[in-house]
Short mmCIF file of C-alpha atoms and ligand atoms in Angstrom, two decimals:
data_model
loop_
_atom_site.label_atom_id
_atom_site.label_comp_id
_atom_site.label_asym_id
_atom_site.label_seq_id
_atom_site.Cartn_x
_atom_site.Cartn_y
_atom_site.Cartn_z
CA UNK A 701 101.63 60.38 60.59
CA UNK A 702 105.27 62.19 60.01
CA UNK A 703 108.00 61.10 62.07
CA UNK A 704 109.19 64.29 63.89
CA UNK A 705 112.04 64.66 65.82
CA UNK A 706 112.84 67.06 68.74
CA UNK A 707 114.42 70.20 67.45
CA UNK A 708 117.66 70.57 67.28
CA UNK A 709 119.21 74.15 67.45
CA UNK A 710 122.69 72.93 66.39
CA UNK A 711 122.03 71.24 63.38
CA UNK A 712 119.99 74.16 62.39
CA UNK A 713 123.25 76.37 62.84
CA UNK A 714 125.07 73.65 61.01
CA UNK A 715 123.07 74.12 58.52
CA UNK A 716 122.48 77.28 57.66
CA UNK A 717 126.38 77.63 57.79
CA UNK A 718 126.28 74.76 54.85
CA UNK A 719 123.23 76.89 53.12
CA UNK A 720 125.31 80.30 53.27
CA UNK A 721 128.29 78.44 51.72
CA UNK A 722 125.97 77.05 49.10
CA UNK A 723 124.26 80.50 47.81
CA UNK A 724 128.26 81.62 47.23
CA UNK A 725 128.60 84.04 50.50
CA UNK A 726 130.64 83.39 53.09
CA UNK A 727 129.40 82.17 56.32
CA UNK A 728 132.78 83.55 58.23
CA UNK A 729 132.41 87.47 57.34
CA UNK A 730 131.54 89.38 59.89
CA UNK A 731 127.70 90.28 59.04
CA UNK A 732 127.02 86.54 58.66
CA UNK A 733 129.15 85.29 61.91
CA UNK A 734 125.64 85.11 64.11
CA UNK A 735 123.57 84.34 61.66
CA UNK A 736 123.04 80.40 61.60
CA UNK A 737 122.74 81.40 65.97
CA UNK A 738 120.16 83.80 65.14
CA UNK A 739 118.12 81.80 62.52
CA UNK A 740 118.64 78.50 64.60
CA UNK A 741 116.71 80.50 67.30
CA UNK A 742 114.12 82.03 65.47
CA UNK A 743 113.49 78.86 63.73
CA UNK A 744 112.91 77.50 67.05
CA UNK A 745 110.04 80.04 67.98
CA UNK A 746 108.09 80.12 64.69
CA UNK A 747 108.00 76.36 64.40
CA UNK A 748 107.26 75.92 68.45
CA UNK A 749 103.58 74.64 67.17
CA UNK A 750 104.88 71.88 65.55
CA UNK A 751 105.82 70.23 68.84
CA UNK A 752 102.66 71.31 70.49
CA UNK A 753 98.70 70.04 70.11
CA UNK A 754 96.55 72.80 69.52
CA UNK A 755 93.69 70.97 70.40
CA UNK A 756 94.72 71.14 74.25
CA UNK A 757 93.82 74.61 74.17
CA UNK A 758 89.93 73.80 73.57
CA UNK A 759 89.97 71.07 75.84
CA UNK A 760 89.46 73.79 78.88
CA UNK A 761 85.81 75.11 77.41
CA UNK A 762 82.94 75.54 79.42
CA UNK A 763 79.18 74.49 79.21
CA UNK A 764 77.20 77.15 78.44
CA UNK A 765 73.75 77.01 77.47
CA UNK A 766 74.16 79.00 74.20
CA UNK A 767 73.61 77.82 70.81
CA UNK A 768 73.81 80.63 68.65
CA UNK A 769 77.02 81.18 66.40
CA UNK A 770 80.15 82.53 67.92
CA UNK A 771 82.71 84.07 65.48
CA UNK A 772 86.21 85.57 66.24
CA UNK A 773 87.13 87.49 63.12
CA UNK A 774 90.58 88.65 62.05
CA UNK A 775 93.13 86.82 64.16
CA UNK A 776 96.29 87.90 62.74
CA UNK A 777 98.93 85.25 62.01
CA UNK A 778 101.79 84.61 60.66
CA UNK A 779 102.89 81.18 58.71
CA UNK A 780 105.92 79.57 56.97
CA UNK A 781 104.93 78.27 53.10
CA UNK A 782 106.75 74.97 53.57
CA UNK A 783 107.30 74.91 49.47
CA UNK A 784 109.72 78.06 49.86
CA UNK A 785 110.77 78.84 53.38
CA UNK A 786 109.08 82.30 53.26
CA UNK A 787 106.77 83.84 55.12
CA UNK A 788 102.74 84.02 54.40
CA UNK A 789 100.39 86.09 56.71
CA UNK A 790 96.93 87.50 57.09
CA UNK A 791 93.81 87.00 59.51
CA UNK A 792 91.50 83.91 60.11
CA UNK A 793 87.98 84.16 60.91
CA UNK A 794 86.52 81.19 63.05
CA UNK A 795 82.89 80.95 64.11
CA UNK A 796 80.85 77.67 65.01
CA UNK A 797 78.19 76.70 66.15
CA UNK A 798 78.30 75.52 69.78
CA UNK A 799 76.37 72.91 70.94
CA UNK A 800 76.67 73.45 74.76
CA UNK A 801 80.16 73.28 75.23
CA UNK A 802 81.96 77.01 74.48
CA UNK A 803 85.73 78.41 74.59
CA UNK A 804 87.47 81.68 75.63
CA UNK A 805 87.81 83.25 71.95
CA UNK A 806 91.47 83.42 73.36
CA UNK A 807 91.64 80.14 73.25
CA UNK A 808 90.62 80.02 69.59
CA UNK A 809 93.34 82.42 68.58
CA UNK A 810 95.68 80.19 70.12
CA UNK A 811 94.70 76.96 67.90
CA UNK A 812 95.45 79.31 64.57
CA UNK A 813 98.90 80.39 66.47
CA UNK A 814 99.56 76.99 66.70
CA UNK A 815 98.54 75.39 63.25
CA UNK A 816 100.36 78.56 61.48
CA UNK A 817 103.35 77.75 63.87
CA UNK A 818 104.85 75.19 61.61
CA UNK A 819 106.29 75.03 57.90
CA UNK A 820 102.53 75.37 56.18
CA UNK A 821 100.59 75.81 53.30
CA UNK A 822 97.11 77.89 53.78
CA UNK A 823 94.10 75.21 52.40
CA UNK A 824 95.77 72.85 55.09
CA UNK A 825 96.31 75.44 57.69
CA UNK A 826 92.49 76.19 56.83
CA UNK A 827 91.30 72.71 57.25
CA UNK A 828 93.04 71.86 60.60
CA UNK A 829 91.90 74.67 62.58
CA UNK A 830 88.01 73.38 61.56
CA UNK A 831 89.07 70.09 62.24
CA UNK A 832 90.68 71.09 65.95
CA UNK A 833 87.50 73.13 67.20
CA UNK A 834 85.03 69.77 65.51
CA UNK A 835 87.07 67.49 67.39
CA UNK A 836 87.16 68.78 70.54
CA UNK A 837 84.16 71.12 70.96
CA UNK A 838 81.80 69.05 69.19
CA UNK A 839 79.83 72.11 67.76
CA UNK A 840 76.85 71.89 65.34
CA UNK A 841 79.39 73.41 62.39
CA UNK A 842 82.60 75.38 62.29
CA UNK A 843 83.44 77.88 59.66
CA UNK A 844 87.23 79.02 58.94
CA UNK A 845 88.14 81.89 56.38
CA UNK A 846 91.45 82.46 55.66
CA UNK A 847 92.88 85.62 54.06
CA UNK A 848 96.78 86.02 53.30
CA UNK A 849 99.55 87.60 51.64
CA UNK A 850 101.95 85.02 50.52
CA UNK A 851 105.94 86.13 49.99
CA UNK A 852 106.56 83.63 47.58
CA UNK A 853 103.91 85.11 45.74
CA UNK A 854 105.08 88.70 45.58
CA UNK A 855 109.13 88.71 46.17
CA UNK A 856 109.84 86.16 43.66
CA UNK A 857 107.80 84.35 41.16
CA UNK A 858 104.69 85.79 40.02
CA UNK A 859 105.08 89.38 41.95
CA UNK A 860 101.90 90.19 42.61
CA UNK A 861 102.26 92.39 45.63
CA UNK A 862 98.83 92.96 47.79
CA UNK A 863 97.26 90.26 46.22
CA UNK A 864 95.72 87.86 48.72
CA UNK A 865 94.90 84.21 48.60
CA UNK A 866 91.30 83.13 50.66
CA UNK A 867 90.31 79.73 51.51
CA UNK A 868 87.79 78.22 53.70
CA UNK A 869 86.62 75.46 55.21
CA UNK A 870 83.27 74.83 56.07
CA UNK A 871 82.23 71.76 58.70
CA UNK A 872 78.87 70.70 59.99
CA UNK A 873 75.64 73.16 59.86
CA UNK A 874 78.42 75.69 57.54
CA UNK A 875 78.84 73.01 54.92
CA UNK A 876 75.41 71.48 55.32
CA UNK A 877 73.21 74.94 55.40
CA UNK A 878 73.75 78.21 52.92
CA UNK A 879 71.83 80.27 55.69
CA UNK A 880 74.04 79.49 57.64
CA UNK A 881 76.82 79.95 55.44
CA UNK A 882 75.30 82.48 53.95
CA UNK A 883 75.16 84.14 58.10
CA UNK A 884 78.78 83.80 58.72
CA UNK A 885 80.16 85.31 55.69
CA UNK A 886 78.06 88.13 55.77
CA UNK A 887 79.12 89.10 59.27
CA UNK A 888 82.70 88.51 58.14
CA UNK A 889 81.83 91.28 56.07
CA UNK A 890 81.38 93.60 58.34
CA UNK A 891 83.63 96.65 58.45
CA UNK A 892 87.30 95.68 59.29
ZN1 LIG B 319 105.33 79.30 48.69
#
C-alpha cells in the first residue's frame, strides 16, 4: 500500500512556482502570478478520488431478484497519465453479472469518476473498477472496456492524434465464458 498524505494546496503552489522557474519563465510576470493558486486548486479537484474509496459507492445496492447482465456503456471520464502529468480521456463500459445484489448505474459511474480521479494509467484504471464492483457486489462476472485518447500520445511523443488506446478487463462468468464475453462486447457495439 502507498503512503499518502493529505493534500496540501500550499506546497502545490510552492511548487509549481519552483516548476515555472525551472522550464526558464518567470513565475512573477503577470500572466503567471495566479497560476501555482489556480493549478494548486485544480489539482485538488481532479485528484479528489485519491482520498476517497470508490467502493463506498456500491456498498448502497439493493437486492433484486435479477440475474441477467446489466451494462452502463460510455461513461465519459477524464484521467491524469501519472508518467507525464497530462490528461487521458474517453468512455468506460461496465456490465456484470449480478447475482442478487444490484446498483443505481449512477452509482457505477461514480466508481470510474473516482478511479480516473487520481494520477493514472488506463490497464490499471481498467482493472480497479472490475475489481471495485467484484468486491463489493459479488456478481457472477464483471466486464470493463476502456476506450481513450491519451495527450501524451498525441501533443508530444508519437503524435498520433485520434488514435485511441482500449483495454479491458474481464472477471468471473466474462473471463470464464466467450458467450458471455462474446454478449457484452457485442452490445458494446451497438450504435454510439
Ligand atoms: Zn503518458
Amino acid at each position: 500500500m502507498s503512503t499518502r498524505t493529505v493534500p496540501d494546496r500550499d506546497r502545490i503552489k510552492a511548487a509549481v512556482v519552483d516548476m515555472l522557474s525551472a522550464i526558464g519563465d518567470d513565475p512573477a510576470r503577470e500572466g503567471l502570478l495566479e497560476t501555482p493558486r489556480r493549478i494548486a486548486d485544480m489539482y485538488l479537484e481532479i485528484f479528489d478520488g485519491l482520498w476517497s474509496d470508490p467502493r463506498e459507492h456500491l456498498r448502497v445496492g439493493f437486492e433484486v431478484a435479477h440475474d441477467e447482465m446489466v451494462i452502463l456503456r460510455n461513461i465519459p471520464f477524464y484521467s491524469m497519465c501519472e508518467h507525464h502529468f497530462l490528461p487521458f480521456h474517453g468512455e468506460a463500459h461496465v456490465g456484470y453479472i449480478p447475482d442478487g445484489r444490484v446498483v443505481g448505474i449512477s452509482k457505477l459511474a461514480r466508481v470510474v469518476e473516482g478511479y480516473a480521479r487520481r494520477p493514472q494509467i488506463q490497464e490499471q484504471l481498467t482493472s480497479q473498477i472490475a475489481e471495485a464492483i467484484m468486491e463489493v457486489l459479488k456478481p457472477d462476472g464483471v466486464g470493463v472496456v476502456i476506450e481513450a485518447e491519451h495527450l501524451c500520445m498525441t501533443m508530444r511523443g508519437v503524435r498520433k492524434p485520434g488514435s485511441r488506446m482500449i483495454t479491458s478487463a474481464m472477471r468471473g462468468d466474462f473471463k470464464q465464458s466467450h458467450v458471455t464475453r462474446a454478449e457484452f462486447l457485442s452490445l458494446l457495439q451497438g450504435k454510439h
